[in-house]
Amino acid sequence: MNNLTVEDVKKIKNPDRLIEIAKNQDLNTKIRNQALENIEDKGIFKDLAYDEDKFLRLYVAEHIDDDEILLDLILNDSDDWVRHLAGNNFVDNCDAAKYEDVLLEFALENPAYNVSPYTKTDWTAKSACDRINDNSKLLRIIKESESEHVYSAAIHKADRESLAELLYGEKLGMKKKLVIAAEIEDDERLMELLEVPIGPTRKYVPNDGDLGDDGICGVWVVGNISPGDSIYTSIVFSYPNEEIVIQALNIIQHESYLEYIRGHHKSPKIRDLASKRLEHIKR
């Protein structure tokens, strides 16, 4: 068996033989992976989902089309990579109407569901939010999520009347209010909020080998990126009121955002203003 090649395995159709190959830990992963790909009856994966061999569980977590098994792996598997892959598969492919409560847990980044061994979990959370349609759940995400990716996605989907109530009634942070005001195109409220811009919340003095707030190594003596720059840039590109666009542009502090606006905005006037703002920042 150790003389098998990937091309050999591609010709094999017998499921028992394919399982035998997939379970052989002496073979390289490409051959074992090909054996799993050749299995036509995906129901076999149900048994492999609980195999002691992590390689098999990882494959099943990524490829099985069974919401209940995926949920079981998410909540109970001993390996974070298996849980992570099962979570991504579940969020992207589950019966969203049936599992909206579970998707909400992902969107709120509940660590019992939304786990990642290597990075932040807010992209999985955003994907979960994108599949939620219940307005009350979207409003809860807006109130509770601390991820701009996630609450912005919820704001984009939520009922506009409910958003207006949040904007004037709830004690939300400035960033969330800005996104809501821009979403419902409330010029008066948005201008009022832009008059009190979000400034830098912390300073950063990088050491050799450390990453600054923008992820660049050893560049910023004092980090000057505003927590609201991405929101202001979004307003610059999407908002219909030019006065508000200019107001948002004149708050942006980070050079890369201004350079992008200068190079990509459709309005020559806004491109010119971005260039002037950039010169001002660089002084």
Coordinates of N, CA and C in Angstrom, one line a residue, residues 22-23 44-61 73 77-78:
A22 N -7.6 6.1 3.6 CA -7.7 7.3 4.4 C -7.3 7.2 5.8
K23 N -7.5 6.0 6.4 CA -7.1 5.8 7.8 C -5.7 5.3 8.0
I44 N -20.8 8.2 4.8 CA -19.7 7.6 5.5 C -19.0 8.5 6.5
F45 N -19.0 9.8 6.1 CA -18.3 10.8 6.9 C -18.8 10.9 8.4
K46 N -20.1 10.4 8.5 CA -20.7 10.5 9.9 C -19.9 9.7 10.9
D47 N -19.4 8.5 10.4 CA -18.6 7.7 11.3 C -17.2 8.3 11.5
L48 N -16.6 8.9 10.4 CA -15.3 9.4 10.5 C -15.2 10.7 11.4
A49 N -16.4 11.3 11.6 CA -16.4 12.6 12.4 C -16.0 12.4 13.8
Y50 N -16.0 11.1 14.3 CA -15.6 10.9 15.7 C -14.4 10.0 15.8
D51 N -13.7 9.8 14.7 CA -12.5 9.0 14.7 C -11.4 9.6 15.6
E52 N -10.5 8.8 16.2 CA -9.4 9.3 17.0 C -8.4 10.1 16.2
D53 N -8.4 9.8 14.9 CA -7.4 10.5 14.0 C -7.9 11.9 13.6
K54 N -7.1 12.9 14.1 CA -7.5 14.3 13.9 C -7.5 14.6 12.4
F55 N -6.7 14.0 11.6 CA -6.7 14.3 10.2 C -8.1 14.0 9.6
L56 N -8.7 12.9 9.9 CA -10.0 12.5 9.4 C -11.1 13.5 9.9
R57 N -11.0 13.9 11.2 CA -12.0 14.8 11.7 C -11.9 16.2 11.1
L58 N -10.7 16.6 10.8 CA -10.5 17.9 10.1 C -11.1 17.9 8.7
Y59 N -10.9 16.8 8.0 CA -11.5 16.7 6.7 C -13.1 16.7 6.8
V60 N -13.6 15.9 7.7 CA -15.0 15.8 7.8 C -15.6 17.2 8.3
A61 N -15.0 17.9 9.2 CA -15.4 19.2 9.7 C -15.6 20.2 8.5
L73 N -19.5 18.7 16.7 CA -18.1 18.9 16.6 C -17.7 20.3 17.2
D77 N -15.8 18.7 20.2 CA -14.5 18.2 19.8 C -13.3 18.8 20.6
S78 N -12.3 18.0 20.8 CA -11.2 18.3 21.7 C -10.2 19.2 21.0

